[in-house]
XYZ file of C-alpha atoms in Angstrom:
572
model
C 23.329 21.197 25.565
C 21.061 24.205 26.084
C 17.390 23.923 25.292
C 17.704 26.640 22.662
C 20.212 24.554 20.721
C 17.607 21.866 20.154
C 15.030 24.211 18.663
C 16.724 24.603 15.230
C 17.391 20.871 15.068
C 13.811 20.202 16.102
C 12.581 22.436 13.302
C 14.806 20.683 10.785
C 13.658 17.277 12.019
C 10.023 18.343 11.717
C 10.775 19.755 8.281
C 12.052 16.357 7.133
C 9.385 14.204 8.812
C 6.037 15.994 9.023
C 5.468 16.384 5.241
C 5.548 12.580 4.897
C 2.162 12.291 6.636
C 0.538 14.754 4.217
C 2.112 13.078 1.186
C 0.897 9.693 2.453
C -2.658 11.060 2.566
C -2.365 11.955 -1.108
C -0.896 8.547 -1.902
C -3.555 6.525 -0.039
C -6.385 8.674 -1.382
C -6.698 6.465 -4.460
C -7.698 3.434 -2.387
C -10.709 5.272 -0.961
C -11.703 6.919 -4.245
C -11.608 3.615 -6.126
C -13.202 1.321 -3.520
C -15.959 -0.712 -5.176
C -18.973 -1.095 -2.839
C -21.388 -4.049 -3.005
C -24.006 -3.261 -5.634
C -26.940 -4.653 -7.582
C -29.078 -3.559 -10.512
C -32.051 -1.313 -9.886
C -35.231 -3.116 -10.957
C -36.688 -1.949 -14.270
C -40.468 -2.351 -14.306
C -40.511 -1.892 -18.078
C -38.826 -5.288 -18.461
C -41.493 -7.077 -16.402
C -44.838 -8.415 -17.600
C -47.752 -6.062 -16.741
C -49.065 -8.192 -13.851
C -45.647 -8.035 -12.163
C -45.164 -4.288 -12.519
C -47.345 -3.627 -9.499
C -44.902 -5.420 -7.187
C -42.752 -3.479 -4.740
C -39.981 -4.055 -2.241
C -38.577 -7.563 -1.866
C -41.172 -9.054 -4.227
C -40.074 -6.705 -7.005
C -36.417 -7.605 -6.409
C -37.185 -11.329 -6.629
C -39.061 -10.813 -9.904
C -36.478 -8.522 -11.531
C -33.003 -9.381 -10.177
C -31.419 -12.862 -10.265
C -30.423 -14.305 -6.926
C -26.881 -15.644 -6.612
C -25.176 -17.576 -3.849
C -23.628 -14.441 -2.374
C -26.620 -12.157 -2.833
C -28.299 -10.284 -5.665
C -26.696 -10.276 -9.092
C -24.551 -7.145 -9.472
C -24.841 -6.827 -13.247
C -27.912 -8.722 -14.547
C -31.706 -8.301 -14.746
C -34.271 -10.933 -15.683
C -35.702 -10.907 -19.185
C -39.249 -12.239 -19.794
C -40.709 -13.569 -23.051
C -43.007 -11.187 -24.961
C -45.992 -13.468 -24.460
C -45.603 -13.528 -20.732
C -48.305 -10.912 -20.204
C -51.093 -13.358 -21.107
C -49.585 -16.232 -19.174
C -48.262 -14.373 -16.132
C -50.982 -15.719 -13.931
C -49.939 -19.228 -14.880
C -46.478 -18.609 -13.384
C -44.395 -17.735 -16.448
C -40.700 -17.637 -15.608
C -37.970 -15.451 -17.125
C -36.266 -16.866 -20.174
C -32.884 -15.191 -19.672
C -30.940 -12.273 -18.251
C -29.544 -9.027 -19.593
C -27.478 -6.046 -18.459
C -28.747 -3.396 -16.067
C -30.854 -0.655 -17.655
C -31.612 1.773 -14.803
C -28.299 1.994 -13.007
C -27.217 0.396 -9.749
C -28.000 0.464 -6.100
C -24.848 0.695 -3.939
C -24.375 -0.479 -0.363
C -22.842 2.656 1.133
C -20.698 3.928 2.723
C -17.698 2.486 0.876
C -14.336 3.112 2.596
C -16.139 5.641 4.776
C -17.481 7.610 1.793
C -21.073 7.936 0.633
C -19.841 8.703 -2.879
C -16.615 8.042 -4.728
C -15.399 7.655 -8.298
C -17.177 4.307 -8.662
C -20.597 5.586 -7.612
C -20.144 8.943 -9.363
C -19.665 7.421 -12.815
C -20.965 3.850 -12.280
C -17.593 2.163 -12.763
C -19.021 -1.335 -12.388
C -19.956 -4.251 -14.646
C -19.111 -3.251 -18.235
C -17.176 -0.193 -16.992
C -15.321 -1.837 -14.114
C -12.089 -1.877 -16.106
C -11.903 1.879 -15.558
C -11.092 1.410 -11.854
C -7.746 -0.371 -12.463
C -7.155 2.091 -15.293
C -7.427 4.965 -12.812
C -5.108 3.225 -10.349
C -2.547 2.432 -13.036
C -2.633 5.996 -14.359
C -2.068 7.389 -10.877
C 0.893 5.064 -10.313
C 2.378 6.016 -13.667
C 2.093 9.628 -12.540
C 4.157 8.791 -9.455
C 6.705 7.034 -11.655
C 7.060 9.938 -14.085
C 7.109 12.458 -11.251
C 9.928 10.596 -9.508
C 12.056 10.640 -12.636
C 11.360 14.302 -13.407
C 11.920 15.426 -9.811
C 15.194 13.519 -9.655
C 16.482 15.425 -12.648
C 15.298 18.710 -11.112
C 16.998 17.896 -7.797
C 20.385 17.537 -9.434
C 19.984 20.669 -11.551
C 18.137 23.164 -9.346
C 18.541 21.735 -5.849
C 16.625 19.618 -3.392
C 14.682 22.402 -1.705
C 13.446 24.170 -4.904
C 12.246 20.826 -6.302
C 10.371 20.069 -3.074
C 8.674 23.460 -2.802
C 7.800 23.574 -6.509
C 6.255 20.096 -6.331
C 4.113 21.079 -3.341
C 2.964 24.266 -5.040
C 2.022 22.343 -8.197
C 0.161 19.717 -6.184
C -2.358 22.268 -4.882
C -4.020 23.318 -8.192
C -3.756 19.765 -9.517
C -5.490 18.419 -6.418
C -8.257 20.984 -6.827
C -8.527 19.894 -10.457
C -9.259 16.347 -9.301
C -11.908 17.573 -6.851
C -13.622 19.695 -9.512
C -13.437 17.161 -12.361
C -16.609 16.993 -14.444
C -15.976 13.659 -16.176
C -13.883 10.547 -15.812
C -11.307 11.547 -18.445
C -10.611 14.749 -16.543
C -10.159 12.693 -13.369
C -7.610 10.461 -15.103
C -5.522 13.374 -16.362
C -5.721 15.334 -13.112
C -4.806 12.322 -10.968
C -1.884 11.503 -13.272
C -0.451 15.004 -12.778
C -1.390 15.094 -9.092
C 0.530 11.860 -8.514
C 3.529 13.266 -10.387
C 3.576 16.348 -8.137
C 3.330 14.244 -4.975
C 6.151 11.996 -6.194
C 8.335 15.026 -6.835
C 7.811 16.262 -3.281
C 8.462 12.797 -1.842
C 11.705 12.223 -3.741
C 13.235 15.665 -3.185
C 12.388 15.535 0.531
C 13.884 12.031 0.794
C 17.188 13.141 -0.742
C 17.403 16.399 1.235
C 16.694 14.647 4.528
C 19.284 11.929 3.859
C 22.037 14.392 2.982
C 21.564 16.282 6.257
C 22.423 13.199 8.343
C 25.660 11.595 9.465
C 26.199 7.848 8.853
C 25.008 6.507 12.253
C 21.718 8.415 12.050
C 20.804 8.072 8.363
C 18.804 4.875 8.787
C 16.973 5.977 11.926
C 16.016 9.356 10.474
C 14.749 7.726 7.271
C 12.755 5.056 9.115
C 11.181 7.668 11.419
C 10.055 9.433 8.249
C 8.620 6.078 7.179
C 6.589 5.916 10.398
C 5.247 9.409 9.694
C 4.221 8.121 6.259
C 2.418 5.190 7.873
C 0.708 7.563 10.312
C -0.612 9.525 7.343
C -1.984 6.340 5.804
C -3.702 5.477 9.091
C -5.300 8.928 9.223
C -6.982 8.547 5.829
C -9.937 6.318 6.916
C -10.836 8.723 9.725
C -10.629 11.694 7.379
C -12.816 9.845 4.865
C -15.466 9.191 7.524
C -15.460 12.882 8.425
C -15.686 14.122 4.829
C -18.207 11.519 3.529
C -17.904 12.747 -0.085
C -14.960 12.074 -2.363
C -14.764 15.652 -3.610
C -14.678 16.992 -0.058
C -12.003 14.428 0.864
C -9.865 15.373 -2.130
C -10.283 19.036 -1.268
C -9.324 18.439 2.379
C -6.125 16.639 1.402
C -5.324 19.422 -1.073
C -5.791 22.073 1.617
C -3.389 20.173 3.870
C -0.841 20.230 1.062
C -1.467 23.963 0.572
C -0.800 24.589 4.267
C 2.329 22.488 3.986
C 3.563 24.503 1.005
C 2.908 27.782 2.852
C 4.805 26.660 5.970
C 7.696 24.947 4.198
C 8.341 28.048 2.130
C 10.373 29.103 5.189
C 13.993 27.941 4.710
C 14.385 27.225 8.438
C 12.227 24.089 8.089
C 14.150 22.609 5.168
C 17.600 23.838 4.193
C 19.222 23.224 0.883
C 21.657 20.333 1.026
C 25.164 21.710 1.713
C 26.571 18.406 0.517
C 25.049 18.923 -2.932
C 26.124 22.581 -3.008
C 29.728 21.658 -2.258
C 29.712 18.760 -4.719
C 28.503 21.052 -7.512
C 30.854 23.919 -6.507
C 28.136 26.386 -5.546
C 30.421 27.762 -2.890
C 28.665 30.976 -1.908
C 25.366 29.200 -1.278
C 27.219 26.422 0.539
C 28.952 28.963 2.778
C 25.657 30.570 3.781
C 23.945 27.248 4.432
C 26.797 25.810 6.465
C 27.089 29.044 8.423
C 23.389 28.834 9.280
C 23.892 25.252 10.444
C 26.935 26.206 12.522
C 25.174 29.140 14.167
C 22.135 27.028 15.020
C 24.361 24.460 16.749
C 25.095 26.821 19.671
C 27.816 24.697 21.274
C 28.155 25.311 24.993
C 31.762 24.184 25.536
C 34.954 26.092 24.821
C 36.113 23.331 22.470
C 32.835 23.605 20.594
C 33.229 27.361 20.282
C 36.763 26.922 18.982
C 35.632 24.395 16.377
C 32.809 26.699 15.312
C 35.177 29.661 14.883
C 37.539 27.523 12.822
C 34.661 26.284 10.687
C 33.305 29.775 10.074
C 36.760 31.041 9.113
C 37.189 28.281 6.544
C 33.649 28.793 5.254
C 34.448 32.435 4.688
C 37.450 31.478 2.597
C 35.302 29.267 0.388
C 33.632 32.270 -1.215
C 36.943 33.622 -2.553
C 36.904 33.491 -6.307
C 33.863 32.651 -8.377
C 34.088 29.151 -9.851
C 31.242 28.090 -12.087
C 28.821 25.443 -10.773
C 29.352 22.022 -12.257
C 26.205 19.944 -12.784
C 26.072 16.322 -13.838
C 23.507 14.692 -16.111
C 21.913 11.344 -15.417
C 23.341 9.970 -18.666
C 26.792 10.069 -17.040
C 25.689 7.106 -14.927
C 25.568 4.977 -18.060
C 29.264 5.559 -18.671
C 30.219 4.201 -15.252
C 30.625 0.591 -14.229
C 30.114 0.275 -10.466
C 27.454 2.989 -10.129
C 25.521 1.608 -13.082
C 25.698 -1.935 -11.691
C 24.533 -0.856 -8.224
C 21.679 1.194 -9.661
C 20.430 -1.601 -11.899
C 20.506 -4.193 -9.097
C 18.738 -1.974 -6.567
C 16.215 -0.754 -9.124
C 15.493 -4.357 -10.041
C 15.059 -5.272 -6.366
C 12.697 -2.333 -5.789
C 10.695 -3.354 -8.864
C 10.425 -6.944 -7.614
C 9.477 -5.938 -4.077
C 6.637 -3.750 -5.320
C 5.407 -5.954 -8.141
C 5.315 -9.264 -6.289
C 3.192 -7.868 -3.446
C -0.024 -8.406 -5.378
C 0.702 -12.147 -5.451
C 0.372 -12.164 -1.660
C -2.444 -9.656 -1.172
C -4.661 -11.637 -3.539
C -4.520 -14.547 -1.090
C -5.558 -12.212 1.726
C -8.689 -10.936 -0.037
C -10.969 -13.888 0.876
C -10.056 -13.490 4.554
C -10.406 -9.689 4.546
C -13.586 -8.912 2.613
C -14.074 -5.419 4.049
C -12.109 -2.383 2.940
C -10.995 -1.261 6.390
C -9.811 -4.718 7.476
C -7.695 -5.249 4.367
C -6.428 -1.653 4.426
C -5.288 -1.760 8.047
C -3.655 -5.179 7.621
C -1.612 -3.924 4.658
C -0.594 -0.761 6.507
C 0.270 -2.903 9.534
C 2.582 -5.087 7.457
C 4.252 -1.937 6.144
C 4.806 -0.727 9.717
C 6.218 -4.125 10.707
C 8.619 -4.028 7.746
C 9.740 -0.510 8.627
C 10.382 -1.518 12.253
C 12.263 -4.651 11.169
C 14.555 -2.677 8.851
C 15.145 -0.051 11.542
C 16.187 -2.675 14.106
C 18.341 -4.889 11.884
C 19.863 -2.948 8.972
C 22.139 -0.882 11.232
C 23.164 -3.944 13.229
C 23.810 -6.441 10.428
C 24.280 -4.201 7.393
C 22.101 -3.151 4.475
C 23.169 -5.872 2.085
C 22.626 -8.783 4.481
C 19.123 -7.646 5.489
C 18.144 -6.910 1.895
C 19.318 -10.388 0.960
C 17.348 -11.949 3.834
C 14.138 -10.119 2.943
C 14.492 -11.023 -0.732
C 14.984 -14.685 0.172
C 11.865 -14.630 2.382
C 9.897 -12.993 -0.408
C 11.038 -15.523 -2.995
C 10.459 -18.579 -0.803
C 6.980 -17.414 0.236
C 6.084 -16.742 -3.391
C 7.344 -20.124 -4.629
C 5.545 -22.043 -1.877
C 2.259 -20.279 -2.618
C 2.729 -20.751 -6.337
C 3.301 -24.503 -6.090
C 1.372 -25.612 -3.000
C -1.570 -23.257 -2.395
C -4.183 -25.898 -3.211
C -2.533 -28.418 -0.856
C -1.884 -26.163 2.155
C -4.170 -25.294 5.035
C -5.770 -21.871 4.911
C -3.831 -20.823 8.013
C -0.504 -21.675 6.352
C -1.493 -19.827 3.173
C -2.497 -16.812 5.252
C 0.774 -16.907 7.206
C 2.915 -17.176 4.070
C 0.988 -14.311 2.493
C 1.499 -12.016 5.491
C 5.210 -12.897 5.635
C 5.519 -12.282 1.902
C 3.778 -8.888 2.050
C 5.941 -7.778 4.981
C 9.169 -8.985 3.373
C 8.287 -7.352 0.040
C 7.686 -4.032 1.828
C 11.096 -4.359 3.467
C 12.742 -5.152 0.116
C 11.282 -2.029 -1.486
C 12.072 0.444 1.283
C 15.566 -0.953 1.904
C 16.401 -0.997 -1.817
C 15.501 2.680 -2.102
C 17.424 3.588 1.053
C 20.430 1.490 0.018
C 20.463 3.182 -3.386
C 20.416 6.626 -1.789
C 23.584 5.706 0.130
C 25.613 4.239 -2.733
C 24.724 6.774 -5.436
C 27.066 9.791 -5.526
C 25.727 13.188 -4.518
C 26.127 14.750 -7.954
C 23.617 12.295 -9.500
C 21.786 11.062 -6.410
C 18.514 12.757 -7.312
C 18.299 11.455 -10.873
C 19.567 7.982 -9.995
C 17.219 7.608 -7.053
C 14.364 8.931 -9.193
C 14.886 6.091 -11.648
C 14.933 3.501 -8.850
C 11.828 4.905 -7.137
C 10.172 5.030 -10.560
C 10.984 1.331 -11.016
C 9.221 0.556 -7.734
C 6.070 2.376 -8.863
C 6.233 0.559 -12.187
C 6.147 -2.689 -10.210
C 3.135 -1.451 -8.236
C 1.350 -0.684 -11.503
C 1.392 -4.387 -12.399
C -1.217 -5.144 -9.718
C -4.101 -3.069 -11.166
C -3.352 -4.408 -14.639
C -3.808 -8.015 -13.484
C -7.026 -6.957 -11.695
C -8.701 -6.005 -14.987
C -11.831 -8.174 -15.436
C -11.447 -11.287 -17.585
C -7.674 -10.985 -17.247
C -5.863 -14.315 -17.241
C -2.444 -12.889 -16.437
C -2.270 -13.435 -12.681
C -0.627 -16.870 -12.868
C 1.944 -15.632 -15.380
C 2.480 -12.540 -13.218
C 3.157 -14.769 -10.198
C 5.556 -17.045 -12.086
C 7.535 -14.159 -13.572
C 7.936 -12.238 -10.325
C 8.811 -15.364 -8.327
C 11.549 -16.111 -10.860
C 12.734 -12.513 -10.719
C 12.943 -12.728 -6.922
C 15.361 -15.651 -7.169
C 17.442 -13.728 -9.694
C 17.447 -10.704 -7.373
C 18.867 -12.875 -4.563
C 21.881 -13.697 -6.723
C 22.443 -10.127 -7.892
C 22.289 -8.590 -4.392
C 25.512 -10.452 -3.549
C 27.328 -8.105 -5.951
C 26.439 -4.940 -4.006
C 28.845 -2.996 -1.748
C 28.067 -2.294 1.895
C 27.187 1.297 2.832
C 26.702 0.864 6.570
C 28.780 3.357 8.557
C 30.286 4.919 5.430
C 30.086 8.516 4.346
C 28.022 9.328 1.287
C 29.982 9.341 -1.990
C 30.274 12.835 -3.404
C 31.595 12.494 -6.952
C 31.368 9.872 -9.658
C 34.905 8.809 -8.766
C 33.784 8.174 -5.181
C 30.903 6.064 -6.424
C 33.184 4.043 -8.681
C 35.595 3.325 -5.812
C 33.025 1.325 -3.821
C 33.908 -2.341 -3.502
C 32.008 -5.437 -2.458
C 33.082 -6.618 1.033
C 32.572 -10.152 2.424
C 28.921 -10.765 3.239
C 29.270 -11.555 6.950
C 32.147 -9.232 7.826
C 31.228 -5.775 9.037
C 32.940 -2.973 7.072
C 35.172 -0.548 8.988
C 33.468 2.688 9.957
C 34.716 5.841 8.313
C 34.792 9.358 9.657
C 31.367 10.842 10.292
C 30.351 14.028 8.529
C 27.210 14.984 10.433
C 24.836 17.844 9.819
C 22.220 16.739 12.323
C 24.566 15.397 15.002
C 23.485 15.636 18.656
C 26.514 17.744 19.686
C 26.520 20.589 17.193
C 28.586 20.878 14.044
C 31.896 19.068 14.576
C 35.228 19.874 13.017
C 34.747 17.119 10.411
C 32.722 19.493 8.296
C 35.469 22.064 8.446
C 37.754 19.464 6.912
C 35.192 18.945 4.149
C 35.072 22.679 3.540
C 38.880 22.917 3.495
C 39.182 20.022 1.077
C 36.651 21.662 -1.196
C 38.747 24.820 -1.206
C 41.909 22.899 -2.056
C 40.196 21.129 -4.932
C 39.165 24.373 -6.581
C 42.548 24.500 -8.163
C 42.258 20.953 -9.454
C 40.520 20.092 -12.741
C 39.113 16.930 -11.168
C 35.653 16.873 -9.694
C 35.501 17.550 -5.925
C 35.685 14.558 -3.669
C 34.843 14.057 -0.006
C 37.720 13.310 2.371
């Protein structure tokens, strides 16, 4: 294969992978903005008796701020009796404590920043509930954005939804950086998260539909590693920026550069699979012709296949059939597609929601932001590598079942035996549970993208990704101060994990199979035996290593033949 033939494929690969790092920066930004640094009350001399008001330094702190086992009290100041002025020399002691009156002193930097949302608006003590509120709002933005972008993908296309989401993310990101109060931050971060989710979902679907069956998993997991690389870059970027507004602006400028570069169609083509499935034949002809020309096959057989493909693509544009779009509500009228979507959405919800049950056990061992952050990102990388190495070898359903079992067992053991186990065993079970829950989430989303038909893949996958973000939103809610819901949260999600194990057995196997095109294709999927590998079907590659094979010409020809049929087009 000539070196020039790899350049278009290299551009398309970069177009499907590189944006994940920038989107991950926007996703992980909330952890740095909401990191709560160690803090204490500033001494208020007005609350001290007159003889003590002349104190300074450590003596003033001892007279004004209560001392706790772990350091100075973060939220209380001493209160002295009114008559203490006359008896101060006799060693009068405070008669109680009260809330801070002159603000707080913060031990900075926090997460590499000298200022963030917490220090900007003093989101501590009585206002500390606003931190989980901000995190929950941002996650709800990702959930709503996933659902909205999925609908847009199936109506307007994968590429327009991706570019529009990136363009919207730029002014919304600047709105976060320029926010003048906390309410404005909440609204701007809600919308900013929705825009990022739209870009993530549309890119995920477009990248998947440009791959043949043997390469779908690898291409998706490589994109996952780019996402992890973006998360690892955030702490270094935070140390460079130092201020939360500068950090938000830097991430927004990266997204602006991404939107400017990815405006070029060469980096991300519209999905020909979706164009053919919705009968947009003229656009499909142009896109497939661009793919065929960029293949540049060097052999005579390759040239013959390309000429045949181009001739059949030309015939596709004859006539002018109307595009046929499908609404997400059509999923509810199906049986198999609806069942698969509910099971995988439930699994994604469990995998995301149960993770907090494990990370809470890690907090005492990882008191610093960077240590806990890098451990969590490391478990995500381990899960991604595990799925990449096993799901193609043993099948999606078997690995999803294994990871769900590991998640459920780890959760049940911690729920019942934490107080009786050694700290090392608790730590090990927590790390295994976090890693397995990551694998459950990412494999559920990938599995769903393979079993949902092309005509509703965007909307269906948007609902499943939205379910995963809804599960993530449960963690900040249980972190609200004075909340007593953690135990109930753990019990419910552990029970759900066991139920998910039983439901996963009802799923079909998508390994080695072509993507279903129509609703009829999705309904024809059947559940194979768990430990028997399904037969491999014909490959329909768009990013194959040897150019565009004749299989796609058969897809084009079948599409042409079906134009005369009232039934929806189906892949052969």
